[in-house]
GROMACS .gro file of C-alpha atoms in nm:
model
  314
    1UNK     CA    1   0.000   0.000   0.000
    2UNK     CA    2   0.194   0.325  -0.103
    3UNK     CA    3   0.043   0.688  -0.021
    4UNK     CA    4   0.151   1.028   0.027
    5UNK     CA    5   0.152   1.140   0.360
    6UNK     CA    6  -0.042   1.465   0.440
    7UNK     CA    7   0.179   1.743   0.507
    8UNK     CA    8   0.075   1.915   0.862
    9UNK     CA    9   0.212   2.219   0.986
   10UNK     CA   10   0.511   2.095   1.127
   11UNK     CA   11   0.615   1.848   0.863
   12UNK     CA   12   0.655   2.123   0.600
   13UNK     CA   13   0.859   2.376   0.813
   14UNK     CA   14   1.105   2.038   0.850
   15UNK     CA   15   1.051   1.857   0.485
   16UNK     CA   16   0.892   1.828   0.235
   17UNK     CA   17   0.655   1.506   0.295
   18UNK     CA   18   0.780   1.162   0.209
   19UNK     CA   19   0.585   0.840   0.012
   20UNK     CA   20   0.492   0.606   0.295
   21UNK     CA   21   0.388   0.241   0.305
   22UNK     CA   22   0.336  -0.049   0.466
   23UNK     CA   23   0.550  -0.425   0.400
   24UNK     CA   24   0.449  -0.710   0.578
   25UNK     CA   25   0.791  -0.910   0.659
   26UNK     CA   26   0.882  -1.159   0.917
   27UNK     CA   27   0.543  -1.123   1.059
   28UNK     CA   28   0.514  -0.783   1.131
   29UNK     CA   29   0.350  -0.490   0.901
   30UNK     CA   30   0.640  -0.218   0.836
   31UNK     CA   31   0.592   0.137   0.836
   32UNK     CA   32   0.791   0.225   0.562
   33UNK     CA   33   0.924   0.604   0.367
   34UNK     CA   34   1.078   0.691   0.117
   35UNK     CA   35   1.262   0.991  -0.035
   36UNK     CA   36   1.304   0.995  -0.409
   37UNK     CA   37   1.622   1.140  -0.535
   38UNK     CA   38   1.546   1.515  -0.594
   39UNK     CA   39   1.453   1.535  -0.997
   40UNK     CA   40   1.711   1.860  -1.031
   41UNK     CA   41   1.978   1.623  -1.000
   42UNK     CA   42   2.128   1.283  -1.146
   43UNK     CA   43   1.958   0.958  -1.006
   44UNK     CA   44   2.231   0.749  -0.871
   45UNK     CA   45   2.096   0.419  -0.858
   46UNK     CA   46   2.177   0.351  -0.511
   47UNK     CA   47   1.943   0.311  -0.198
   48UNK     CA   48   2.003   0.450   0.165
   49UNK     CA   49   1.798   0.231   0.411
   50UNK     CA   50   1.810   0.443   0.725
   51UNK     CA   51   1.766   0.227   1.079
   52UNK     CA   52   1.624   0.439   1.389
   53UNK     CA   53   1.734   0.320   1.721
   54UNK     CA   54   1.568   0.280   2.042
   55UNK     CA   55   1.229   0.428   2.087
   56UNK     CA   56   1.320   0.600   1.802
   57UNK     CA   57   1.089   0.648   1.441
   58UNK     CA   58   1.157   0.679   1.081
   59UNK     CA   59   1.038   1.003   1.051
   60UNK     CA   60   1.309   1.112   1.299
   61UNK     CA   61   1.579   1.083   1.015
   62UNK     CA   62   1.403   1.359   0.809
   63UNK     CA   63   1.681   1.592   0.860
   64UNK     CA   64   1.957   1.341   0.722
   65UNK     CA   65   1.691   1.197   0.484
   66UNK     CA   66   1.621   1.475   0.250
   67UNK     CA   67   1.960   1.615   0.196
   68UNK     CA   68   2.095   1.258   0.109
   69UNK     CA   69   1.782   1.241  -0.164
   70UNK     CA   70   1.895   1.621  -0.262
   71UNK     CA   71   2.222   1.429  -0.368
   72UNK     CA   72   2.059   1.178  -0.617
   73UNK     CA   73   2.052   0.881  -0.343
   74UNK     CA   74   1.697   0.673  -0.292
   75UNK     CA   75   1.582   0.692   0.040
   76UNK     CA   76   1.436   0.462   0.292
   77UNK     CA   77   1.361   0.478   0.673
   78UNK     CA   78   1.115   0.191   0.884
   79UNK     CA   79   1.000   0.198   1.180
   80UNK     CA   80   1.130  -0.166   1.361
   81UNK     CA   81   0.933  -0.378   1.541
   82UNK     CA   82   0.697  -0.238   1.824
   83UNK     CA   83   0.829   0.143   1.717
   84UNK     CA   84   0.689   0.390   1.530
   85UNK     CA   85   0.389   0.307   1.305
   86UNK     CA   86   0.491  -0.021   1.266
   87UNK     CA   87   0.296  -0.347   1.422
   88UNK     CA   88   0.351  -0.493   1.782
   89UNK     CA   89   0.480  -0.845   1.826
   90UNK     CA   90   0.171  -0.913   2.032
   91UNK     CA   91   0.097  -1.097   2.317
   92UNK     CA   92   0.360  -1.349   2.469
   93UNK     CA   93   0.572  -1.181   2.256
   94UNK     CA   94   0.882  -0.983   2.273
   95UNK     CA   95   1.177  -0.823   2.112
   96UNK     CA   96   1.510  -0.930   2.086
   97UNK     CA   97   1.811  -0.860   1.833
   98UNK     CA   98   1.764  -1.177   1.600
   99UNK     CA   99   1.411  -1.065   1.552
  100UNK     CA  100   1.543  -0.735   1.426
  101UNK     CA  101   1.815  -0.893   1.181
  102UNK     CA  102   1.529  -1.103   1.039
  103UNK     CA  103   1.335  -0.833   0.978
  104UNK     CA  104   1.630  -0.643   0.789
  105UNK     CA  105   1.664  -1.015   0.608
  106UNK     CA  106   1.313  -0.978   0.510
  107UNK     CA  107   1.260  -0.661   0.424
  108UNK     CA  108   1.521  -0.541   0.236
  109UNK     CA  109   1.404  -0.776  -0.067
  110UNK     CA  110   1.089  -0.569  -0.103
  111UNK     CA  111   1.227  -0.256  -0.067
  112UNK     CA  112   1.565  -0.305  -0.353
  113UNK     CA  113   1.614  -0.471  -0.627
  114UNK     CA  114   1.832  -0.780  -0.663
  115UNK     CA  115   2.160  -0.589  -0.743
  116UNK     CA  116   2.071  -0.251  -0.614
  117UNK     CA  117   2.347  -0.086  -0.406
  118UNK     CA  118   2.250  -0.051  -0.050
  119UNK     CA  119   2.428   0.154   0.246
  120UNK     CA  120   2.309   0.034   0.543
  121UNK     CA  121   2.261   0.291   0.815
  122UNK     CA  122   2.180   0.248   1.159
  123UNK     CA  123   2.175   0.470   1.515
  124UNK     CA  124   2.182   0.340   1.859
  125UNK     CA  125   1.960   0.012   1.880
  126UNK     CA  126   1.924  -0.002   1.493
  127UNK     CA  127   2.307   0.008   1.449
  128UNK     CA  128   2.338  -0.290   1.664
  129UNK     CA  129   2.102  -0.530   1.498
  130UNK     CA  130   2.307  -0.340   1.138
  131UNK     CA  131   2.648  -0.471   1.227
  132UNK     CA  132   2.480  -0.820   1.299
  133UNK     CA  133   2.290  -0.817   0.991
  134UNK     CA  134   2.657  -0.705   0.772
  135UNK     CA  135   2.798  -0.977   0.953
  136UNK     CA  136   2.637  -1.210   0.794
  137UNK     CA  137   2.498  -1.024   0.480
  138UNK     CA  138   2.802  -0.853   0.402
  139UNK     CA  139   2.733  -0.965  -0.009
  140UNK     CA  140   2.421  -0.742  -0.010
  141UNK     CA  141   2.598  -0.401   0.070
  142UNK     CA  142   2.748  -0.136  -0.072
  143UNK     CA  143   2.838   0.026   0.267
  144UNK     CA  144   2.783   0.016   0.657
  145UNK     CA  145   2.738   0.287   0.877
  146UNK     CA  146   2.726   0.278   1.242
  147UNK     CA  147   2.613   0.641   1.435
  148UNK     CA  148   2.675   0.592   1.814
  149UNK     CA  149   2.590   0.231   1.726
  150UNK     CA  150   2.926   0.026   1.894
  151UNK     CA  151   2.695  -0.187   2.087
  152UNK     CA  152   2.562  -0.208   2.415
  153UNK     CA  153   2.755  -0.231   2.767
  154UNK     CA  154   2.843  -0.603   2.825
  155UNK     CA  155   2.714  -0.789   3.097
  156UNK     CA  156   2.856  -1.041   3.308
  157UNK     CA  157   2.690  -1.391   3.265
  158UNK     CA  158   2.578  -1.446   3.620
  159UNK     CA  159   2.387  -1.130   3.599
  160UNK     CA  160   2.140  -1.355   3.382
  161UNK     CA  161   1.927  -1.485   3.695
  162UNK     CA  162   1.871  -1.147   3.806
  163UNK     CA  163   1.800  -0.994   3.449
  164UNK     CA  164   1.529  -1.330   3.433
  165UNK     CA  165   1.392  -1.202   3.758
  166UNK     CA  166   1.362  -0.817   3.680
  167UNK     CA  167   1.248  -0.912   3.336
  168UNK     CA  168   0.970  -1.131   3.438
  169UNK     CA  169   0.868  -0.854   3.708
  170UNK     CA  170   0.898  -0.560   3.511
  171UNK     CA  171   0.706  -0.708   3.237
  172UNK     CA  172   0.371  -0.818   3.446
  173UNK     CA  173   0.388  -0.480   3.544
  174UNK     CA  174   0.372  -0.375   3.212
  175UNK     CA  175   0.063  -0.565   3.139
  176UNK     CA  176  -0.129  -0.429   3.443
  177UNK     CA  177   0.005  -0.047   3.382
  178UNK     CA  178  -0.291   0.173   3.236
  179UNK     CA  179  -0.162   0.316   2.924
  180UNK     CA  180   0.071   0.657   2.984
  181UNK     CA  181  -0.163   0.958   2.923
  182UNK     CA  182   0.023   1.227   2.741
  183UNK     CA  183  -0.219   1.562   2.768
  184UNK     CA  184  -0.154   1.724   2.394
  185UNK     CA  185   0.215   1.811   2.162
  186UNK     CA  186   0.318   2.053   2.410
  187UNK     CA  187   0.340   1.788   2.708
  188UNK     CA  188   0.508   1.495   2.501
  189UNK     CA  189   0.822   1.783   2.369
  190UNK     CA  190   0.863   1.838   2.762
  191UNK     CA  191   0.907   1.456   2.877
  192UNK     CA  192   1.127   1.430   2.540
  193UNK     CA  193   1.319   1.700   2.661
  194UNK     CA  194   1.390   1.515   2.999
  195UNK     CA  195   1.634   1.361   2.765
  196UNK     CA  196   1.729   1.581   2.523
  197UNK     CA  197   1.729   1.955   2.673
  198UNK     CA  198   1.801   2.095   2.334
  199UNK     CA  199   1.529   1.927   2.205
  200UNK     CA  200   1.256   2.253   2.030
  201UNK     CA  201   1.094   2.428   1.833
  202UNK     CA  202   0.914   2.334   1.450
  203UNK     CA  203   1.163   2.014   1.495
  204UNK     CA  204   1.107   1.941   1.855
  205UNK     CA  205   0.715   1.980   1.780
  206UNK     CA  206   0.762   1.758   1.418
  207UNK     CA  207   0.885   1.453   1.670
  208UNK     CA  208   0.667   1.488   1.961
  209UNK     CA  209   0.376   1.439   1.676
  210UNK     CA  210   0.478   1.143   1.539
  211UNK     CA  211   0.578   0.983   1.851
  212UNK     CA  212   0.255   0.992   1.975
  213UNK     CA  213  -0.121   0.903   1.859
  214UNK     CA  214  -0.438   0.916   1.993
  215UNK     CA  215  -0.540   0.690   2.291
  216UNK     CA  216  -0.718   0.400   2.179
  217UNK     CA  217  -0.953   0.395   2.419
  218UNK     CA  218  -1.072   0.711   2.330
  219UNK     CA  219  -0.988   0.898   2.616
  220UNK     CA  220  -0.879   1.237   2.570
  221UNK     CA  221  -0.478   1.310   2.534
  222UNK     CA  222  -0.242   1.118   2.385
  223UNK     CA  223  -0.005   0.810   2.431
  224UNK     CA  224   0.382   0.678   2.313
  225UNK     CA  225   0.367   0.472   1.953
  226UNK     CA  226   0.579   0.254   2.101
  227UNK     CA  227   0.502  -0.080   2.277
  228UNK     CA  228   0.537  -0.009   2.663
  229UNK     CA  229   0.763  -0.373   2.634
  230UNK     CA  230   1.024  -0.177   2.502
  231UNK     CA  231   1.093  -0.004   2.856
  232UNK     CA  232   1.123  -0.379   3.035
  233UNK     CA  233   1.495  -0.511   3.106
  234UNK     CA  234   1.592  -0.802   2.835
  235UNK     CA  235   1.642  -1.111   3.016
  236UNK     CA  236   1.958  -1.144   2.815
  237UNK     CA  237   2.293  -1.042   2.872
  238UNK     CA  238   2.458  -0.818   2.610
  239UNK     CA  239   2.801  -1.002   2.558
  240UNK     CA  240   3.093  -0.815   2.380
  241UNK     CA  241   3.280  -1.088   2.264
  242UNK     CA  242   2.969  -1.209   2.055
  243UNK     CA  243   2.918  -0.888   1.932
  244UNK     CA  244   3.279  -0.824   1.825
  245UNK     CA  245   3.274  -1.176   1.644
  246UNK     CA  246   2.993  -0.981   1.424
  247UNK     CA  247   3.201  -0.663   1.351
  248UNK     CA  248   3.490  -0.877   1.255
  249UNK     CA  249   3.334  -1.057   0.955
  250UNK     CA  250   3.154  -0.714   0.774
  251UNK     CA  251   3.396  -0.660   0.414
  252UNK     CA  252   3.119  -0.369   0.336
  253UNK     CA  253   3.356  -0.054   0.396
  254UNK     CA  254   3.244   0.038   0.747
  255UNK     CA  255   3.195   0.406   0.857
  256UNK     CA  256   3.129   0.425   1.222
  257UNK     CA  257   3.041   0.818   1.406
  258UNK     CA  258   3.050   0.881   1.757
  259UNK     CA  259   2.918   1.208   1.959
  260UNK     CA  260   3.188   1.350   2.142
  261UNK     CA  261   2.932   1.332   2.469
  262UNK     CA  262   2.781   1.043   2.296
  263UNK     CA  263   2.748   0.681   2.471
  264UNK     CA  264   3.047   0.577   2.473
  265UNK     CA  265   3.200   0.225   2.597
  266UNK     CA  266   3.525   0.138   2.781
  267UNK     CA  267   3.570  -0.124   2.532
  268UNK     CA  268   3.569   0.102   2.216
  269UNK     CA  269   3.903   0.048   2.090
  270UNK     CA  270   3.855  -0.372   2.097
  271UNK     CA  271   3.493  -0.349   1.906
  272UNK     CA  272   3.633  -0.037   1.643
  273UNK     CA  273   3.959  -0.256   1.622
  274UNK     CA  274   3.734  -0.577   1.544
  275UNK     CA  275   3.618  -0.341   1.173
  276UNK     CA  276   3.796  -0.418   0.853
  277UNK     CA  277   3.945  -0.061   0.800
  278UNK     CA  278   3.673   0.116   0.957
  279UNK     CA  279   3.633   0.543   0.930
  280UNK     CA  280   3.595   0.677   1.213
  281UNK     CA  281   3.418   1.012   1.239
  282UNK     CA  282   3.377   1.230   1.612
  283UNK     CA  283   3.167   1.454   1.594
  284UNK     CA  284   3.231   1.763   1.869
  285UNK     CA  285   3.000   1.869   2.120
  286UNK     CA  286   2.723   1.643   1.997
  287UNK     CA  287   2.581   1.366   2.198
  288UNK     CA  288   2.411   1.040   2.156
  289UNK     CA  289   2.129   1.184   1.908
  290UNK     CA  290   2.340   1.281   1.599
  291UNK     CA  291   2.094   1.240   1.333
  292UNK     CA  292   1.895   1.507   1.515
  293UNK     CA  293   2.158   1.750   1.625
  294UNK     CA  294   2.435   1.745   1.410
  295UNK     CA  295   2.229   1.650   1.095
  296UNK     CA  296   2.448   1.844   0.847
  297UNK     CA  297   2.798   1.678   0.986
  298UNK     CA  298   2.612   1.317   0.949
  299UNK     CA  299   2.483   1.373   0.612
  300UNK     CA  300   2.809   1.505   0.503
  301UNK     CA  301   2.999   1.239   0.629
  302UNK     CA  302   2.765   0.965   0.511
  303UNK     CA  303   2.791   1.087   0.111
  304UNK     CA  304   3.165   1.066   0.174
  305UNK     CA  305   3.130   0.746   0.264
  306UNK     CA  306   2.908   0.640   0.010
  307UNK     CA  307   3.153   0.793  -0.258
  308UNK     CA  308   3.406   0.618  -0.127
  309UNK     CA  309   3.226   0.308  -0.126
  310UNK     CA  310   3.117   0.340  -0.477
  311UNK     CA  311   3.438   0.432  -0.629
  312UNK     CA  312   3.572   0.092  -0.450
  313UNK     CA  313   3.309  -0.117  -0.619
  314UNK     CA  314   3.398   0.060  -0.963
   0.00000   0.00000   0.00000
């Protein structure tokens, strides 16, 4: 199903308004975009699939999207699993990181052509379940980029009981919670600000609407897209030494940017040294949120990237 999203208010001061759709993959219907390349320039054949990270949303990547498709590149964002506009995993479900690579496995079939060069990008969360997936689909890309997307913390094994004990507690609570009540745009920017003080204005108000919808329910106000699972504790242990194993087999040239006041990891040498060759890009000042902050430096290092990708493949 393919339409053209209706441009509100906010969305035009940002962009101009993307095609959306919805794929059905793995099980789950995928809120999809896209950003044609802009018709003033040369189409260059190539697709950017843009990967949000946690609690994240497609349409968060507008500012990174639209410049990229001002340079002749196809654009793509999705919302994953249980985020965004995209469907829930239901109940007795829940999410984990091989759910996300098999949802990059299945989608990316329906969204490129067999051939098609493909730069994989991913933030946060989304960068992550990217490395994993250029692990072992490596073939399929043209590039790999990874913004603030090293991986999470590892955690030591015997933490697992624990992690099984706060996980199955914090997820009945889940269930019994009433849903989060969010009075109107102006309340959602503040609790996103709790996060992200810099966080305003046409932009700040642009997110805030599409991370929320109306209660279901019908009660006045609004409420997160996401699913409330998201905010339980995985019963699983993040463990470097699997991750690194992933980093270590991607041959797609590998850019990987990190905010100066980003998240960053005691072990980021090992996991960057892990990378065939990797560029590594810091960006100053900026924190974990680069794709929202420091748009202009990501988009700028990204076609770099790409260039350098495709003159590699020539």
């Amino acid at each position: 199903m393919t339409d053209s999203a209706p441009p509100s208010p906010e969305d035009t001061v940002v962009t101009g308004a993307p095609q959306t759709r919805y794929v059905d993959a793995n099980g789950i219907r995928h809120h999809v975009l896209e950003w044609a390349p802009a018709r003033h320039v040369p189409a260059r054949g190539e697709t950017v699939v843009l990967c949000h990270g946690f609690l994240d949303f497609a349409y968060s990547y507008v500012r990174v999207a639209v410049p990229l498709a001002a340079r002749g590149y196809r654009v793509l964002a999705f919302d994953w699993r249980g985020h965004g506009r995209s469907g829930w995993v239901g109940a007795g479900g829940y999410y984990h990181f091989p759910d996300y690579v098999q949802d990059l496995d299945r989608l990316l079939p329906q969204l490129v052509t067999e051939g098609e060069p493909v730069h994989l990008v991913g933030h946060s969360m989304g960068a992550t379940a990217c490395a994993m997936f250029a692990g072992v689909r490596s073939e399929r890309l043209r590039s790999v980029a990874l913004l603030e997307g090293l991986g999470p913390p590892s955690a030591p094994l015997d933490s697992a009981p624990d992690r099984y004990k706060s996980w199955l507690t914090s997820c009945a609570r889940v269930a019994d919670k009433p849903t989060t009540v969010i009075v109107d745009l102006d309340d959602a920017l503040r609790r996103m600000r709790v996060q992200n003080s810099q966080l305003s204005g046409a932009f700040g108000r642009f997110l805030a609407m599409h991370a929320t919808k109306a209660c279901a329910d019908g009660t006045d106000g609004l409420t997160w897209r996401f699913d409330p699972l998201h905010r339980t504790l995985s019963p699983l242990p993040f463990r470097a030494e699997m991750f690194v194993a992933f980093l270590a087999r991607i041959r797609a040239p590998a850019l990987v940017m990190l905010g100066e006041k980003g998240f960053r990891l005691a072990d980021e040498a090992a996991r960057l040294a892990a990378l065939h060759e990797p560029t590594v890009h810091e960006v100053p000042g900026t924190g974990h949120m680069l794709h929202w902050f420091a748009a202009e430096e990501v988009c700028g290092a990204l076609a770099a990237h790409f260039e350098r990708a495709a003159s590699r493949a020539r």
